[in-house]
PDB file of C-alpha atoms in Angstrom:
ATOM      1  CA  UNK A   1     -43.280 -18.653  25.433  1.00 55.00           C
ATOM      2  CA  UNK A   2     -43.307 -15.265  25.867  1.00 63.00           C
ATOM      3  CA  UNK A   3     -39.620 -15.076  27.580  1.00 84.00           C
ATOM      4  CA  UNK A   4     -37.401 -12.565  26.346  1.00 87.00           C
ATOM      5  CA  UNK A   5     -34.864 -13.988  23.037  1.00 88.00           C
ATOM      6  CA  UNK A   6     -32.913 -10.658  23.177  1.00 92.00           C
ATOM      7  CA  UNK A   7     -32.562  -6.709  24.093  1.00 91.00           C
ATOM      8  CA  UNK A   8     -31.147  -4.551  21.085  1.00 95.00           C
ATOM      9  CA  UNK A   9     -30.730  -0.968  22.196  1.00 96.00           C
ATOM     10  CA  UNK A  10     -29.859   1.475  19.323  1.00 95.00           C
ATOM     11  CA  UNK A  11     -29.182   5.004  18.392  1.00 96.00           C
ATOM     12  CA  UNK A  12     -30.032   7.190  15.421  1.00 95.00           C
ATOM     13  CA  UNK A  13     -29.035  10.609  14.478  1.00 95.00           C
ATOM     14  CA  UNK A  14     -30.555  12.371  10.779  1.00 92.00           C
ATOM     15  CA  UNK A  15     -29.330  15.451   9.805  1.00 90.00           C
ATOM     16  CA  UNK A  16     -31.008  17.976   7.111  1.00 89.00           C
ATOM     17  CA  UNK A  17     -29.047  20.899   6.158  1.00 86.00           C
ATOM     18  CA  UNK A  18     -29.883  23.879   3.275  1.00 80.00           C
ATOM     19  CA  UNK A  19     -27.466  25.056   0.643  1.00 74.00           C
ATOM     20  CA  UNK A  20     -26.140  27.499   3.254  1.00 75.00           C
ATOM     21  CA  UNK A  21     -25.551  25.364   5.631  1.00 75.00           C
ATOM     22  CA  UNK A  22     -28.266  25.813   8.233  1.00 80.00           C
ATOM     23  CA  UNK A  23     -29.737  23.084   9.939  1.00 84.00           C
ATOM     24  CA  UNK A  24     -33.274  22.432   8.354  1.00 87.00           C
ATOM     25  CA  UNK A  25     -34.346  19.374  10.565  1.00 92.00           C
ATOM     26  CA  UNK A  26     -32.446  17.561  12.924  1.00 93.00           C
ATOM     27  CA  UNK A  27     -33.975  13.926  14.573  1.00 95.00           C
ATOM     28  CA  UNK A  28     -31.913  12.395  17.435  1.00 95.00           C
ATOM     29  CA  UNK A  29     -33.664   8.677  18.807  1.00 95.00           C
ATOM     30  CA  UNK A  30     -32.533   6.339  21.092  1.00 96.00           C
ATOM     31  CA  UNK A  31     -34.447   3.461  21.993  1.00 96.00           C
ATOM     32  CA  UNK A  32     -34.577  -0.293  23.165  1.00 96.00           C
ATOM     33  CA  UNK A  33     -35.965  -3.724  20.851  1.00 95.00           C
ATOM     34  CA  UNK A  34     -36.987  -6.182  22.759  1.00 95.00           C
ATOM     35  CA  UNK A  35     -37.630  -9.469  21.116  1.00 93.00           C
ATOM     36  CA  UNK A  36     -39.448 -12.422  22.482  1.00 91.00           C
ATOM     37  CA  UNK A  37     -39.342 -16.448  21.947  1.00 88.00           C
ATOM     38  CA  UNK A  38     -42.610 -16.881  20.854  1.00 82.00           C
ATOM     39  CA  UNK A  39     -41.558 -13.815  18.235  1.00 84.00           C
ATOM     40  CA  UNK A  40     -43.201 -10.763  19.416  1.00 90.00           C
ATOM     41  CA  UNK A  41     -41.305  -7.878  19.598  1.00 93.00           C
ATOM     42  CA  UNK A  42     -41.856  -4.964  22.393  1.00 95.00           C
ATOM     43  CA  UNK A  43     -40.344  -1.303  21.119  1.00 96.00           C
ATOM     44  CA  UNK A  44     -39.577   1.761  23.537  1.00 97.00           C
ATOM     45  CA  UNK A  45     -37.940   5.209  21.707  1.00 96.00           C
ATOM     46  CA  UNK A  46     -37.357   8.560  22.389  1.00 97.00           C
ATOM     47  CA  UNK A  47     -36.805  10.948  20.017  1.00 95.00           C
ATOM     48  CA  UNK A  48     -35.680  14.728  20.506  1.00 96.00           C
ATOM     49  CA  UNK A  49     -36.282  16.903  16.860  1.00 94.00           C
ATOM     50  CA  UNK A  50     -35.800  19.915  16.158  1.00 94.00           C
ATOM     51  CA  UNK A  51     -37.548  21.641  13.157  1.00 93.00           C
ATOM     52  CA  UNK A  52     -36.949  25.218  11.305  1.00 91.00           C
ATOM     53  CA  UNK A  53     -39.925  26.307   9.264  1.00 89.00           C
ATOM     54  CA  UNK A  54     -38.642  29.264   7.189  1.00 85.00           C
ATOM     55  CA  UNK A  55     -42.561  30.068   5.833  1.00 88.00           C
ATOM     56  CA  UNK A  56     -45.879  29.332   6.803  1.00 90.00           C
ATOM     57  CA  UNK A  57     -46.781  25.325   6.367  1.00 89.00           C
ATOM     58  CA  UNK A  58     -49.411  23.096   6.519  1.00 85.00           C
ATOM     59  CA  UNK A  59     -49.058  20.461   9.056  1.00 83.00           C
ATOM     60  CA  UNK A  60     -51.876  17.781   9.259  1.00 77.00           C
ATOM     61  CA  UNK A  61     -54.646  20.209   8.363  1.00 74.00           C
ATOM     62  CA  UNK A  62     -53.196  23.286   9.902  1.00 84.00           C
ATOM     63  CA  UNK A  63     -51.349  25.910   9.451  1.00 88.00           C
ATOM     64  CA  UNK A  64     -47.873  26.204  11.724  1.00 90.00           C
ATOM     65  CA  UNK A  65     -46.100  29.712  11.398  1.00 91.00           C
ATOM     66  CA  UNK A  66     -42.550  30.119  10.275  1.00 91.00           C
ATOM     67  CA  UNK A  67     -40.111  29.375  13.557  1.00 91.00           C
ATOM     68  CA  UNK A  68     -37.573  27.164  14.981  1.00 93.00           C
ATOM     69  CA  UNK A  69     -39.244  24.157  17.232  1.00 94.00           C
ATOM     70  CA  UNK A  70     -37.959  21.866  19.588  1.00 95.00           C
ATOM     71  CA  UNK A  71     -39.982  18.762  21.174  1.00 94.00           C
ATOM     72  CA  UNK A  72     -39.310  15.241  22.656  1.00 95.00           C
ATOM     73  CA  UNK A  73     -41.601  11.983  21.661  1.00 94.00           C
ATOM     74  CA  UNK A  74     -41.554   8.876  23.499  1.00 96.00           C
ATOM     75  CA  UNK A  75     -43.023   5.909  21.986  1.00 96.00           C
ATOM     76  CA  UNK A  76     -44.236   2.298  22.320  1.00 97.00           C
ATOM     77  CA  UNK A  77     -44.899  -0.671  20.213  1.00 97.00           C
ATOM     78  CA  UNK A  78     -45.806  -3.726  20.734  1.00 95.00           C
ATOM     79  CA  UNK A  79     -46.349  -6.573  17.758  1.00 94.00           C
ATOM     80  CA  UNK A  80     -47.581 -10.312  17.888  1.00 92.00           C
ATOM     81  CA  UNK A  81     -45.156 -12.801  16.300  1.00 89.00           C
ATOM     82  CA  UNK A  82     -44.790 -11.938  12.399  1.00 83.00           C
ATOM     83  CA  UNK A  83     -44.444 -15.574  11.523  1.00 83.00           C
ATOM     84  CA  UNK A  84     -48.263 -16.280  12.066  1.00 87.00           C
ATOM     85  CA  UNK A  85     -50.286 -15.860   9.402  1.00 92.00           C
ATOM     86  CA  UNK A  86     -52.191 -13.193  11.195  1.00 94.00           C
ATOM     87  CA  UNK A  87     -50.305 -10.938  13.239  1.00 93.00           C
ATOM     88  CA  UNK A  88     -50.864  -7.114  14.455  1.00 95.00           C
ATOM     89  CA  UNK A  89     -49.245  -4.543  16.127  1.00 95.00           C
ATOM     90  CA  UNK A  90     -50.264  -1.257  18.060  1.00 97.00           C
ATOM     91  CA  UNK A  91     -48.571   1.680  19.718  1.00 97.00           C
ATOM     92  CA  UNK A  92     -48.938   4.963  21.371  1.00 97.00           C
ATOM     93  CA  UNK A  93     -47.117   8.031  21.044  1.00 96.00           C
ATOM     94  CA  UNK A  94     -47.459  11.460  22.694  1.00 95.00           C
ATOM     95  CA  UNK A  95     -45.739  14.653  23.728  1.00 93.00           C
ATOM     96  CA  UNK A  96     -44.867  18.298  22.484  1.00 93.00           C
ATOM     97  CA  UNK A  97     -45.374  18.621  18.662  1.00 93.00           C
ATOM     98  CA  UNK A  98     -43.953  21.989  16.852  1.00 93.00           C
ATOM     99  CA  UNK A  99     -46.388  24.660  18.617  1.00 91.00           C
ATOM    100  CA  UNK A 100     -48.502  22.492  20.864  1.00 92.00           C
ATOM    101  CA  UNK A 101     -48.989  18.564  21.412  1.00 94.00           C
ATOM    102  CA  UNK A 102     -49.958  15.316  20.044  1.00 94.00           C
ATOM    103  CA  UNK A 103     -51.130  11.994  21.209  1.00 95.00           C
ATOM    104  CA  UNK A 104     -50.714   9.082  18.706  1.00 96.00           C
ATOM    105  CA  UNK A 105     -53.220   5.789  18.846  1.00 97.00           C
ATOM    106  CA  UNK A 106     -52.242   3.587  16.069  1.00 97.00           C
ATOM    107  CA  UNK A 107     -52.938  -0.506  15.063  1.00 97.00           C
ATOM    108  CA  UNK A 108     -52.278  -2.465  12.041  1.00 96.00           C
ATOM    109  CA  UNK A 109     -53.180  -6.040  11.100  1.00 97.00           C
ATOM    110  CA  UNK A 110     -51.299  -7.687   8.685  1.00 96.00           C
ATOM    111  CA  UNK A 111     -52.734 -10.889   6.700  1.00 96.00           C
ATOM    112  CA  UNK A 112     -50.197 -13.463   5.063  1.00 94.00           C
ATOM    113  CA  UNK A 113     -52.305 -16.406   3.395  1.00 92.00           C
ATOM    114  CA  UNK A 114     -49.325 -17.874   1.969  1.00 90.00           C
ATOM    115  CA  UNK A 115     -45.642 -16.793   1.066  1.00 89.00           C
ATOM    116  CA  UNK A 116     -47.402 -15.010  -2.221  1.00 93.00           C
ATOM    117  CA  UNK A 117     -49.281 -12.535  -0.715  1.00 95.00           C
ATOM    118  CA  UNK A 118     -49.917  -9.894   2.336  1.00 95.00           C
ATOM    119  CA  UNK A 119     -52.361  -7.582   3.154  1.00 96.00           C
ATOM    120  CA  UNK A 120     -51.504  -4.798   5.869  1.00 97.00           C
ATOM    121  CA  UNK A 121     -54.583  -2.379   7.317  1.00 97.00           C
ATOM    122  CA  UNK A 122     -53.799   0.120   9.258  1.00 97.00           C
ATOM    123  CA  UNK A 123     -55.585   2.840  11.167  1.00 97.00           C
ATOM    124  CA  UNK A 124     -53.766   5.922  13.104  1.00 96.00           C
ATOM    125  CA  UNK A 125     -56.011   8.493  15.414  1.00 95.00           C
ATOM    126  CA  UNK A 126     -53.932  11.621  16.030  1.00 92.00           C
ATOM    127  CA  UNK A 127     -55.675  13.996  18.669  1.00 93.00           C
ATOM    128  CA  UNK A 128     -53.468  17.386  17.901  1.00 92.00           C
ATOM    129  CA  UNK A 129     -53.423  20.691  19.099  1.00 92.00           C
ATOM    130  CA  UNK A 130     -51.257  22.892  16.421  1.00 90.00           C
ATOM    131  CA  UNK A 131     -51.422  26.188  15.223  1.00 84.00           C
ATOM    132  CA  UNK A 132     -54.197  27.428  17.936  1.00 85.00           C
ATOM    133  CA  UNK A 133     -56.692  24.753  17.295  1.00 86.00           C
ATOM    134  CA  UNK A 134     -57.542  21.446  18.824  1.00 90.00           C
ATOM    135  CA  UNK A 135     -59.107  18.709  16.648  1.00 89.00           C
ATOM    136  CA  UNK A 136     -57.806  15.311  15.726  1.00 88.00           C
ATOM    137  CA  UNK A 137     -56.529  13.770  12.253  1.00 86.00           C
ATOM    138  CA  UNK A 138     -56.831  10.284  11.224  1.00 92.00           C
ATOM    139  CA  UNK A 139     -55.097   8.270   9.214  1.00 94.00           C
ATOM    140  CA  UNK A 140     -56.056   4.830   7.308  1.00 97.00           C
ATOM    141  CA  UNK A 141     -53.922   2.862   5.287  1.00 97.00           C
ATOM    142  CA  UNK A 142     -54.399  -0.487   3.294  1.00 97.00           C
ATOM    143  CA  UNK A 143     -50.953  -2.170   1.652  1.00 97.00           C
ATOM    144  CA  UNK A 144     -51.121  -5.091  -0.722  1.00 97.00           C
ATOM    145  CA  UNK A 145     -47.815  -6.805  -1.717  1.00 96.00           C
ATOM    146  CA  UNK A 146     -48.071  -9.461  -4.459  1.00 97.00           C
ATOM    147  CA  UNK A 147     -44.867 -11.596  -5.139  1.00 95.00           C
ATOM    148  CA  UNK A 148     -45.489 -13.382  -8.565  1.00 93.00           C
ATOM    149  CA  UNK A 149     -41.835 -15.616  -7.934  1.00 92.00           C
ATOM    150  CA  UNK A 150     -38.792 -14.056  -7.095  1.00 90.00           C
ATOM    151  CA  UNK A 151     -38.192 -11.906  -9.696  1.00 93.00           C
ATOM    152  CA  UNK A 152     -41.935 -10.131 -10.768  1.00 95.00           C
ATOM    153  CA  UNK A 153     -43.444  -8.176  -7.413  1.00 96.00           C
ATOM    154  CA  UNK A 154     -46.483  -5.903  -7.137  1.00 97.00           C
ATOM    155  CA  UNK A 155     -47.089  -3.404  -4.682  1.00 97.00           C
ATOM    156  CA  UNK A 156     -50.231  -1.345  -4.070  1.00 97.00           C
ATOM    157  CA  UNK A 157     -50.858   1.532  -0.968  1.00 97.00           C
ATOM    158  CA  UNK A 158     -53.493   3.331  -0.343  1.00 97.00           C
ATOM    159  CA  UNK A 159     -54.359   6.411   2.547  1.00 97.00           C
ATOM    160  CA  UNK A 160     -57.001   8.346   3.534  1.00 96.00           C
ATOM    161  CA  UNK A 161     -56.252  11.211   5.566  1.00 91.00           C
ATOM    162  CA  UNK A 162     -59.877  12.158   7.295  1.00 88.00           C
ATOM    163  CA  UNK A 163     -58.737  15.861   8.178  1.00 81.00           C
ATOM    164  CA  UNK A 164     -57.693  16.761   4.734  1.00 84.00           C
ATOM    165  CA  UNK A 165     -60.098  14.431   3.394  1.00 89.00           C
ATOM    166  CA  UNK A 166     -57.607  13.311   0.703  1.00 92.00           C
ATOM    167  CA  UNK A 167     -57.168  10.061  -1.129  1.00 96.00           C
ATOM    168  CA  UNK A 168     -53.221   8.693  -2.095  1.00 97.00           C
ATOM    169  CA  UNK A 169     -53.154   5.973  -3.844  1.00 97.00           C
ATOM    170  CA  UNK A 170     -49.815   4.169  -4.847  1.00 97.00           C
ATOM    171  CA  UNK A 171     -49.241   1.463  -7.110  1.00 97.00           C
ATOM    172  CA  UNK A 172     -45.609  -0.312  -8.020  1.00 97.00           C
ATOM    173  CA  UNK A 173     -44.607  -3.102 -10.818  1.00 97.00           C
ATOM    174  CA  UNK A 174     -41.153  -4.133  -9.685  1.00 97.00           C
ATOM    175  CA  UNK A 175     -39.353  -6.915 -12.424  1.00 95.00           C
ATOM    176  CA  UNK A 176     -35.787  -8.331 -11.604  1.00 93.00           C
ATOM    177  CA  UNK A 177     -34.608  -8.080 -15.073  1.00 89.00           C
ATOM    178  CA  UNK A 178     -30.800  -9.399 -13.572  1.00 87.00           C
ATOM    179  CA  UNK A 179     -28.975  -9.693 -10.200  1.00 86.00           C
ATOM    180  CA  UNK A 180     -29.422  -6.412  -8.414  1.00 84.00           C
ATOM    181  CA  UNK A 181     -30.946  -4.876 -11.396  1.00 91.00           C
ATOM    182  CA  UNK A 182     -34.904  -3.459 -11.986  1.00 93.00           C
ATOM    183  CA  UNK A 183     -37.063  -2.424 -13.591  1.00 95.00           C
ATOM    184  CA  UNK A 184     -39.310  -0.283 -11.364  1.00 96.00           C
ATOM    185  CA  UNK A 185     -42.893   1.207 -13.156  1.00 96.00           C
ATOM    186  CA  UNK A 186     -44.832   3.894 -10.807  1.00 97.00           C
ATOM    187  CA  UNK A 187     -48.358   5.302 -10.351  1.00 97.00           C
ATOM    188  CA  UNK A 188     -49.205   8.431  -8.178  1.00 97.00           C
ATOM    189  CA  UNK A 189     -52.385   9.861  -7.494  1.00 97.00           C
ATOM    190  CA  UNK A 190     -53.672  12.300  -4.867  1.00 95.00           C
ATOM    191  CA  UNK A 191     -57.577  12.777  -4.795  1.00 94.00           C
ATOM    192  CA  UNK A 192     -59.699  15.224  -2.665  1.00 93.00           C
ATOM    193  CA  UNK A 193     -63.183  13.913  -1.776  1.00 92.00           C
ATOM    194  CA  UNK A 194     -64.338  17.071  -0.255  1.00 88.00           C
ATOM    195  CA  UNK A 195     -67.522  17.718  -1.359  1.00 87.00           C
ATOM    196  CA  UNK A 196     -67.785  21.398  -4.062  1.00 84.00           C
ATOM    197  CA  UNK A 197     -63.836  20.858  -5.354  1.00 85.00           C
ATOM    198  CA  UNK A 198     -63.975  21.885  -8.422  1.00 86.00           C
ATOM    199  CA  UNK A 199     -61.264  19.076  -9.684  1.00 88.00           C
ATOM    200  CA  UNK A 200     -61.043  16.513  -6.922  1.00 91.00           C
ATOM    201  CA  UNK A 201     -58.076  15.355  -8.961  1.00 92.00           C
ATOM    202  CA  UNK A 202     -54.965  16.777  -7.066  1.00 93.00           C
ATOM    203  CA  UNK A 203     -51.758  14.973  -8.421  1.00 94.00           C
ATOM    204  CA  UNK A 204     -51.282  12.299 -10.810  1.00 96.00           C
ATOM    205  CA  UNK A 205     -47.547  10.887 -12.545  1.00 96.00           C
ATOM    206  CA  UNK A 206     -45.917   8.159 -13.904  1.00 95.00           C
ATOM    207  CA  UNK A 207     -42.505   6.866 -13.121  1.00 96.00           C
ATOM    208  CA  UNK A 208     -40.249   4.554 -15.435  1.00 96.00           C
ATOM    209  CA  UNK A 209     -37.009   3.756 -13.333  1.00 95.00           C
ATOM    210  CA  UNK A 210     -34.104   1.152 -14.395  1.00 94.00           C
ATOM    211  CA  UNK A 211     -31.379  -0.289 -12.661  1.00 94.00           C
ATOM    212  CA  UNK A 212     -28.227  -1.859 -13.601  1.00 90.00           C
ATOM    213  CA  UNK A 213     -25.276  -3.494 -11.947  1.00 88.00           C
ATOM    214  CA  UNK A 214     -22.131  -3.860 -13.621  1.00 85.00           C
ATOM    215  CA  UNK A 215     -19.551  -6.162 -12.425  1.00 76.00           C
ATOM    216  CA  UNK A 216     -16.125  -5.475 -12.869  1.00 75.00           C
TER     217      UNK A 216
END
């Protein structure tokens, strides 16, 4: 059961430019999909970036200084078949990252009791060495989608990001008012729960977005 179905190599190129022209970011990734019969799916990529920071910027918890930087990260994935009603995934990534290195460990297990609902956990360890210091930065993520019928959807996310030791939290109300047309209602909120902040409340909006198609 676990034959190979199919290979599907690919190739992506992204290209970020300023007003004047100069390249700001610049991702090139090749890589192979290989899909199973039993419905797993096995994932090898390499990417080569290159990245101009024109000021000083916080990257995961440190602080990277201003620079042009160059690096190459393979990748693997492998997932279980998605048709199951539980099914996870894992991968590993490594290599050169802006000034020094990273190493990637990630898994996510995704629950779908019926066609309604799914629940996606997910937990990233990231063991970095940027901007002169060593340490590591997790991530963990929870994702709840909620399809009412086919035209009323709900979707909530939610990350914790143990180096900064922030909180974003993500919540969506998505109504099909017509055929390829929405109504789209947002909620952002970014939360430190450092212990002495003196307003763990970082960020917090509301979006209103509508969609219409006309047919002519």
């Amino acid at each position: 059961r676990w034959g190979i179905r199919e290979f599907n190599p690919y190739v992506e190129a992204d290209l970020n430019t300023h007003l004047r022209d100069e390249v700001a970011t610049r991702t090139l990734r090749g890589g192979l999909v290989v899909d199973f019969l039993a419905g797993g799916q096995f994932t090898a990529q390499v990417a080569d970036r290159y990245e101009r920071l024109f000021q000083e910027t916080p990257i995961a918890g440190a602080v990277v200084a201003p620079g042009t930087y160059e690096w190459v990260e393979p990748e693997l994935r492998l997932s279980t078949p998605g048709n199951l009603p539980v099914f996870v995934s894992g991968g590993v990534q490594w290599g050169d990252f802006y000034d020094g290195s990273r190493t990637s460990l990630s898994a996510d297990l995704t629950v779908r009791p019926d066609e309604h609902v799914a629940l996606e956990l997910g937990a990233q360890r990231n063991d970095l060495l940027l901007g002169g210091e060593d340490f590591t930065a997790d991530l963990y993520s929870a994702r709840l989608r909620f399809a009412a019928n086919t035209r009323l959807f709900f979707l909530a996310f939610a990350q914790y990001n143990e180096s900064t030791d922030e909180l974003i939290v993500n919540a969506r109300v998505n109504l099909m008012h017509a055929p390829l047309s929405d109504v789209f209602l947002v909620y952002t909120e970014r939360r430190s729960l450092a212990d002495g902040v003196a307003d763990p409340l970082l960020e917090r909006g509301f979006t209103l977005k509508v969609t219409k198609l006309f047919a002519f």
